[in-house]
Short mmCIF file of C-alpha atoms and ligand atoms in Angstrom, two decimals:
data_model
loop_
_atom_site.label_atom_id
_atom_site.label_comp_id
_atom_site.label_asym_id
_atom_site.label_seq_id
_atom_site.Cartn_x
_atom_site.Cartn_y
_atom_site.Cartn_z
CA MET X 269 300.19 -65.64 107.56
CA ASN X 270 297.94 -63.22 105.74
CA ALA X 271 294.76 -61.79 107.23
CA GLU X 272 292.54 -64.46 105.72
CA GLN X 273 294.68 -67.29 107.12
CA LEU X 274 294.82 -65.66 110.53
CA GLU X 275 291.07 -65.33 110.55
CA LYS X 276 290.64 -68.98 109.54
CA THR X 277 293.05 -70.24 112.22
CA PHE X 278 291.16 -68.14 114.76
CA GLN X 279 287.74 -69.48 113.74
CA ASP X 280 289.06 -73.08 113.64
CA LYS X 281 290.25 -72.68 117.22
CA VAL X 282 286.89 -71.29 118.29
CA ASP X 283 285.08 -74.14 116.53
CA ALA X 284 287.34 -76.68 118.24
CA GLU X 285 286.45 -75.12 121.62
CA ILE X 286 290.02 -73.91 122.19
CA ARG X 287 289.99 -70.78 124.33
CA ILE X 288 291.28 -67.51 122.90
CA GLU X 289 293.80 -65.89 125.23
CA PRO X 290 294.94 -62.24 125.42
CA ARG X 291 298.15 -62.72 123.39
CA ASP X 292 296.46 -64.71 120.63
CA TRP X 293 295.62 -63.11 117.32
CA MET X 294 291.95 -62.14 117.13
CA PRO X 295 289.84 -60.17 114.66
CA GLU X 296 289.51 -56.51 115.60
CA ALA X 297 285.71 -56.82 115.62
CA TYR X 298 285.92 -59.72 118.10
CA ARG X 299 288.10 -57.60 120.41
CA LYS X 300 285.73 -54.63 120.13
CA THR X 301 282.64 -56.76 120.74
CA LEU X 302 284.20 -58.23 123.85
CA ILE X 303 285.35 -54.86 125.17
CA ARG X 304 281.82 -53.54 124.72
CA GLN X 305 280.14 -56.56 126.28
CA ILE X 306 282.54 -57.05 129.20
CA SER X 307 282.63 -53.36 130.08
CA GLN X 308 278.83 -53.04 129.93
CA HIS X 309 278.68 -56.06 132.17
CA ALA X 310 281.19 -54.48 134.60
CA HIS X 311 279.28 -51.18 134.68
CA SER X 312 276.07 -53.11 135.40
CA GLU X 313 277.63 -54.85 138.39
CA ILE X 314 278.81 -51.52 139.81
CA VAL X 315 275.58 -49.60 139.17
CA GLY X 316 273.70 -52.66 140.46
CA MET X 317 275.01 -51.96 143.93
CA LEU X 318 272.94 -48.78 144.18
CA PRO X 319 269.33 -50.00 144.36
CA GLU X 320 270.24 -52.53 147.05
CA GLY X 321 272.95 -50.63 148.90
CA ASN X 322 270.20 -48.21 149.72
CA TRP X 323 268.55 -50.91 151.87
CA ILE X 324 271.50 -52.18 153.91
CA THR X 325 270.79 -49.87 156.83
CA ARG X 326 267.06 -50.65 156.66
CA ALA X 327 267.24 -54.46 156.44
CA PRO X 328 264.82 -55.92 159.01
CA SER X 329 267.31 -58.02 161.00
CA LEU X 330 271.03 -58.38 161.57
CA ARG X 331 271.03 -61.62 159.57
CA ARG X 332 269.40 -59.91 156.57
CA LYS X 333 271.80 -56.99 156.90
CA VAL X 334 274.86 -59.26 156.84
CA ALA X 335 273.55 -61.20 153.83
CA LEU X 336 272.70 -58.06 151.88
CA LEU X 337 276.00 -56.44 152.73
CA ALA X 338 277.83 -59.55 151.49
CA LYS X 339 275.79 -59.58 148.29
CA VAL X 340 276.39 -55.91 147.50
CA GLN X 341 280.09 -56.40 148.19
CA ASP X 342 280.12 -59.39 145.80
CA GLU X 343 278.71 -57.16 143.08
CA ALA X 344 281.60 -54.73 143.54
CA GLY X 345 283.97 -57.70 143.20
CA HIS X 346 282.21 -58.80 140.00
CA GLY X 347 282.71 -55.34 138.55
CA LEU X 348 286.41 -55.47 139.39
CA TYR X 349 287.02 -58.94 137.87
CA LEU X 350 285.24 -57.82 134.75
CA TYR X 351 287.21 -54.58 134.38
CA SER X 352 290.36 -56.69 134.73
CA ALA X 353 289.11 -59.10 132.05
CA ALA X 354 288.38 -56.14 129.75
CA GLU X 355 291.88 -54.73 130.37
CA THR X 356 293.43 -57.91 128.94
CA LEU X 357 292.00 -56.75 125.59
CA GLY X 358 294.24 -53.70 125.61
CA VAL X 359 291.94 -51.02 127.00
CA GLU X 360 292.51 -48.97 130.14
CA ARG X 361 290.07 -49.27 133.01
CA GLU X 362 290.03 -45.46 133.39
CA THR X 363 288.88 -45.11 129.78
CA LEU X 364 286.00 -47.52 130.34
CA ILE X 365 284.93 -45.83 133.56
CA ASP X 366 285.08 -42.41 131.89
CA GLU X 367 282.89 -43.69 129.06
CA TYR X 368 280.13 -44.71 131.39
CA LEU X 369 280.33 -41.84 133.85
CA TYR X 370 280.80 -39.05 131.33
CA GLY X 371 280.15 -40.66 127.92
CA ASN X 372 277.36 -42.89 126.77
CA ALA X 373 278.42 -46.44 127.64
CA LYS X 374 275.44 -48.57 128.61
CA TYR X 375 274.66 -50.76 131.58
CA SER X 376 271.73 -53.08 132.26
CA SER X 377 268.45 -51.17 132.12
CA ILE X 378 267.07 -53.04 135.16
CA PHE X 379 269.10 -50.90 137.56
CA ASN X 380 267.20 -47.80 136.53
CA TYR X 381 264.12 -48.93 138.44
CA PRO X 382 263.63 -47.85 142.06
CA THR X 383 263.55 -50.07 145.16
CA LEU X 384 260.50 -48.89 147.07
CA ASN X 385 260.37 -51.29 150.00
CA TRP X 386 262.02 -54.34 151.55
CA ALA X 387 260.12 -56.80 149.34
CA ASP X 388 261.96 -55.28 146.35
CA ILE X 389 265.22 -56.63 147.78
CA GLY X 390 263.67 -60.10 147.74
CA ALA X 391 262.36 -59.64 144.21
CA ILE X 392 265.72 -58.36 142.94
CA GLY X 393 267.63 -61.33 144.33
CA TRP X 394 265.08 -63.79 143.06
CA LEU X 395 264.38 -62.28 139.63
CA VAL X 396 267.28 -60.01 138.69
CA ASP X 397 270.04 -62.24 139.99
CA GLY X 398 268.05 -65.22 138.67
CA ALA X 399 268.01 -63.67 135.19
CA ALA X 400 271.70 -62.81 135.55
CA ILE X 401 272.48 -66.48 136.29
CA MET X 402 270.52 -67.59 133.24
CA ASN X 403 272.52 -65.16 131.09
CA GLN X 404 275.87 -65.81 132.71
CA VAL X 405 276.12 -69.58 133.10
CA PRO X 406 276.59 -70.02 129.33
CA LEU X 407 279.27 -67.30 129.47
CA CYS X 408 281.44 -69.65 131.56
CA ARG X 409 281.99 -71.39 128.20
CA CYS X 410 282.66 -68.16 126.30
CA SER X 411 285.49 -68.46 123.76
CA TYR X 412 287.53 -65.69 125.43
CA GLY X 413 289.50 -67.21 128.33
CA PRO X 414 289.68 -64.34 130.84
CA TYR X 415 285.95 -63.59 130.51
CA ALA X 416 284.95 -67.24 130.81
CA ARG X 417 287.13 -67.76 133.89
CA ALA X 418 285.81 -64.63 135.61
CA MET X 419 282.28 -65.92 135.05
CA VAL X 420 282.87 -69.16 136.95
CA ARG X 421 283.29 -67.46 140.29
CA ILE X 422 280.69 -64.81 139.50
CA CYS X 423 278.07 -67.48 138.81
CA LYS X 424 278.74 -69.23 142.10
CA GLU X 425 278.17 -65.97 143.93
CA GLU X 426 275.08 -65.14 141.87
CA SER X 427 273.53 -68.37 142.99
CA PHE X 428 273.87 -67.26 146.63
CA HIS X 429 272.30 -63.92 145.64
CA GLN X 430 269.35 -65.61 144.01
CA ARG X 431 268.74 -67.80 147.04
CA GLN X 432 268.92 -64.95 149.53
CA GLY X 433 266.31 -63.10 147.43
CA TYR X 434 264.04 -66.11 147.14
CA GLU X 435 264.28 -66.72 150.87
CA ILE X 436 263.17 -63.14 151.56
CA MET X 437 260.19 -63.70 149.24
CA LEU X 438 259.37 -67.01 150.92
CA THR X 439 259.45 -65.42 154.37
CA LEU X 440 257.13 -62.62 153.24
CA CYS X 441 254.76 -65.04 151.51
CA ARG X 442 254.49 -67.13 154.66
CA GLY X 443 253.98 -64.05 156.80
CA SER X 444 250.95 -61.81 157.31
CA GLU X 445 248.53 -60.83 154.54
CA ALA X 446 250.20 -57.44 154.34
CA GLN X 447 253.62 -59.06 153.89
CA LYS X 448 252.33 -61.36 151.17
CA ALA X 449 250.78 -58.35 149.43
CA MET X 450 254.18 -56.62 149.52
CA ALA X 451 255.75 -59.67 147.85
CA GLN X 452 253.05 -59.69 145.16
CA ASP X 453 253.47 -55.97 144.54
CA ALA X 454 257.24 -56.37 144.16
CA LEU X 455 256.76 -59.23 141.70
CA ASN X 456 254.29 -57.09 139.73
CA ARG X 457 256.81 -54.30 139.38
CA TRP X 458 259.97 -56.40 138.72
CA TRP X 459 258.61 -59.14 136.46
CA TRP X 460 258.56 -57.32 133.12
CA PRO X 461 261.81 -55.39 133.59
CA SER X 462 263.45 -58.76 134.45
CA LEU X 463 262.27 -60.26 131.15
CA MET X 464 263.73 -57.22 129.37
CA MET X 465 267.15 -58.05 130.86
CA PHE X 466 267.61 -60.68 128.14
CA GLY X 467 267.60 -57.96 125.51
CA PRO X 468 265.58 -57.53 122.31
CA HIS X 469 264.04 -60.43 120.39
CA ASP X 470 266.54 -62.41 118.32
CA SER X 471 265.06 -60.91 115.15
CA ASP X 472 265.90 -57.39 116.47
CA SER X 473 269.33 -58.23 117.83
CA PRO X 474 271.82 -57.47 115.05
CA HIS X 475 275.05 -58.50 116.86
CA SER X 476 273.73 -61.81 118.11
CA GLU X 477 274.47 -63.99 115.09
CA GLN X 478 278.14 -62.98 114.90
CA SER X 479 278.54 -63.42 118.67
CA MET X 480 277.12 -66.95 118.39
CA LYS X 481 279.59 -67.77 115.60
CA TRP X 482 282.45 -66.52 117.76
CA LYS X 483 281.04 -68.47 120.71
CA ILE X 484 280.92 -65.38 122.88
CA LYS X 485 277.22 -66.11 123.11
CA ARG X 486 275.94 -69.67 123.32
CA LEU X 487 272.19 -69.19 123.51
CA SER X 488 269.99 -66.54 121.95
CA ASN X 489 268.13 -63.83 123.90
CA ASP X 490 264.78 -65.51 123.31
CA GLU X 491 266.03 -68.96 124.33
CA LEU X 492 267.42 -67.59 127.58
CA ARG X 493 264.27 -65.60 128.31
CA GLN X 494 262.14 -68.71 127.76
CA ARG X 495 264.30 -70.75 130.13
CA PHE X 496 263.98 -68.03 132.74
CA VAL X 497 260.18 -67.91 132.41
CA ASP X 498 259.92 -71.69 132.65
CA VAL X 499 261.84 -71.97 135.91
CA THR X 500 260.55 -68.77 137.51
CA VAL X 501 256.86 -69.50 136.98
CA GLU X 502 257.25 -72.71 139.00
CA GLN X 503 259.02 -70.78 141.76
CA ALA X 504 256.16 -68.23 141.86
CA HIS X 505 253.67 -71.11 142.20
CA PHE X 506 255.61 -72.37 145.19
CA LEU X 507 255.50 -68.90 146.76
CA GLY X 508 251.77 -68.72 146.09
CA ILE X 509 251.91 -65.39 144.24
CA ALA X 510 250.83 -64.65 140.66
CA ILE X 511 252.96 -63.67 137.68
CA PRO X 512 251.42 -60.43 136.37
CA ASP X 513 250.74 -61.71 132.86
CA PRO X 514 247.21 -62.66 131.72
CA ASP X 515 248.65 -64.46 128.66
CA LEU X 516 250.87 -66.78 130.66
CA ARG X 517 249.96 -70.43 130.15
CA TRP X 518 251.63 -73.80 129.76
CA ASN X 519 251.94 -74.86 126.14
CA GLU X 520 251.84 -78.63 126.06
CA GLU X 521 252.99 -78.82 122.46
CA ARG X 522 256.06 -76.64 122.91
CA GLY X 523 256.80 -77.92 126.41
CA HIS X 524 257.23 -74.30 127.55
CA TYR X 525 255.21 -71.49 129.04
CA ASP X 526 253.76 -69.00 126.55
CA PHE X 527 253.86 -65.42 127.79
CA GLY X 528 252.49 -62.05 126.78
CA PRO X 529 254.18 -59.31 124.74
CA ILE X 530 256.98 -57.25 126.29
CA ASN X 531 256.67 -53.47 126.26
CA TRP X 532 259.69 -52.71 124.08
CA ALA X 533 258.89 -49.00 123.96
CA GLU X 534 259.51 -48.91 127.72
CA PHE X 535 262.72 -50.91 127.32
CA TRP X 536 264.20 -48.55 124.71
CA ASP X 537 263.11 -45.53 126.67
CA VAL X 538 265.01 -46.76 129.73
CA VAL X 539 268.03 -47.72 127.61
CA LYS X 540 268.04 -44.18 126.16
CA GLY X 541 268.27 -42.69 129.64
CA ASN X 542 264.65 -41.93 130.48
CA GLY X 543 263.96 -44.64 133.06
CA PRO X 544 262.76 -43.68 136.55
CA CYS X 545 266.29 -43.59 138.03
CA ASN X 546 268.81 -43.17 135.17
CA ARG X 547 269.83 -39.66 136.23
CA ASP X 548 270.05 -40.53 139.91
CA ARG X 549 272.20 -43.57 139.24
CA ILE X 550 274.74 -41.72 137.15
CA ARG X 551 274.79 -38.79 139.58
CA ALA X 552 275.47 -41.18 142.49
CA ARG X 553 278.24 -43.00 140.59
CA ARG X 554 279.93 -39.75 139.53
CA LYS X 555 279.83 -38.45 143.07
CA ALA X 556 281.32 -41.69 144.43
CA HIS X 557 284.02 -41.66 141.75
CA GLU X 558 284.98 -38.05 142.31
CA GLU X 559 284.90 -38.24 146.09
CA GLY X 560 286.94 -41.44 145.95
CA GLN X 561 289.80 -39.82 144.04
CA TRP X 562 291.85 -39.32 147.23
CA VAL X 563 291.52 -43.05 148.03
CA ARG X 564 292.89 -44.02 144.62
CA ASP X 565 295.67 -41.41 144.94
CA ALA X 566 296.60 -42.71 148.39
CA ALA X 567 296.61 -46.34 147.19
CA MET X 568 298.87 -45.42 144.26
CA ALA X 569 301.25 -43.45 146.49
CA TYR X 570 301.43 -46.35 148.92
CA ALA X 571 302.06 -48.88 146.13
CA GLU X 572 304.89 -46.71 144.78
CA LYS X 573 306.42 -46.32 148.22
CA ARG X 574 306.34 -50.09 148.76
CA LYS X 575 307.87 -50.72 145.36
CA ALA X 576 310.68 -48.24 146.04
CA ARG X 577 311.36 -49.89 149.40
CA GLN X 578 311.43 -53.33 147.80
CA THR X 579 313.81 -52.22 145.06
CA ALA X 580 316.13 -50.71 147.67
CA ALA X 581 316.03 -53.92 149.75
CA GLU X 582 316.81 -56.04 146.68
CA ALA X 583 319.76 -53.82 145.80
CA VAL X 584 321.25 -54.39 149.28
CA ALA X 585 320.63 -58.16 149.15
CA SER X 586 322.27 -58.65 145.77
CA PRO X 587 324.78 -55.87 145.02
CA THR X 588 325.76 -55.44 141.38
CA PRO X 589 328.53 -57.98 140.75
CA VAL X 590 331.96 -56.44 140.27
CA ALA X 591 333.68 -57.62 137.12
CA THR X 592 336.65 -59.89 137.88
CA TYR X 593 339.56 -60.56 135.57
CA SER X 594 341.69 -63.62 135.62
FE1 FE2 F 732 276.90 -59.80 140.02
FE1 FE2 F 733 274.26 -60.73 141.95
#
């Protein structure tokens, strides 16, 4: 088959909702797009542990500590599944990690905001994990098999994350005036950065159209953001706290909430590395990576030792057959 035929067979498969698997032919641009998207997603999961990990020791009760510890650990797991999914596209995990620690690979801008108090942990679970679910549920139907399958488990865990955050918010909102004020303050600070998590408007998102055609992406940035606003506003009403947007109102005609303009200058500034915590986050990740080198070395040495032992045991169990002549 020539290149054109290969491309057509590929697109026909995608259109027929047949999953693309690692050994299948795929356009180079499809492979590159997926490597970029999956690795950015993996980096985000790993960096995402930092703002919350910081609060494990300060969680207000043992129950909260256990839940937060489990959540942060889940995020590490998400990063690992996603690096594995990216590796099926023929790229080494070390290369990807190097690109984000020492190069300029991106991760979600939301993790460059600081967590100032306990209410922020509630707001992150509710809003950030809530936005992640909105983004990730459609990815369970992504055309690339390993990515889609990784997303199934990730989404189940994200839903626990969202609920633990919302429960923290609910507890604060039903507590003292000061606690409710903490919840409101956290919502004020996390609301807009959460809306930015869906990325630029569709009209400013050059890769989106191709990704939709390849069925990597199923819904546009603006559609996802709208869905998020619609469900989250109702949840804020239930909590009894206000979304910090004077333009927010129900639009009967559209059947959706209208909301005010997003500060895109802030978004791009954070993406470019000038958010409140960009430098801290990278510094912390580099330190963890470098100080963890001995752990990776030890794990490799142990794996090799086990393999050598297994090979020796197999050789004893089934000695090389001696040729017989008759
Ligand atoms: Fe996650
Ligand atoms: Fe999560």
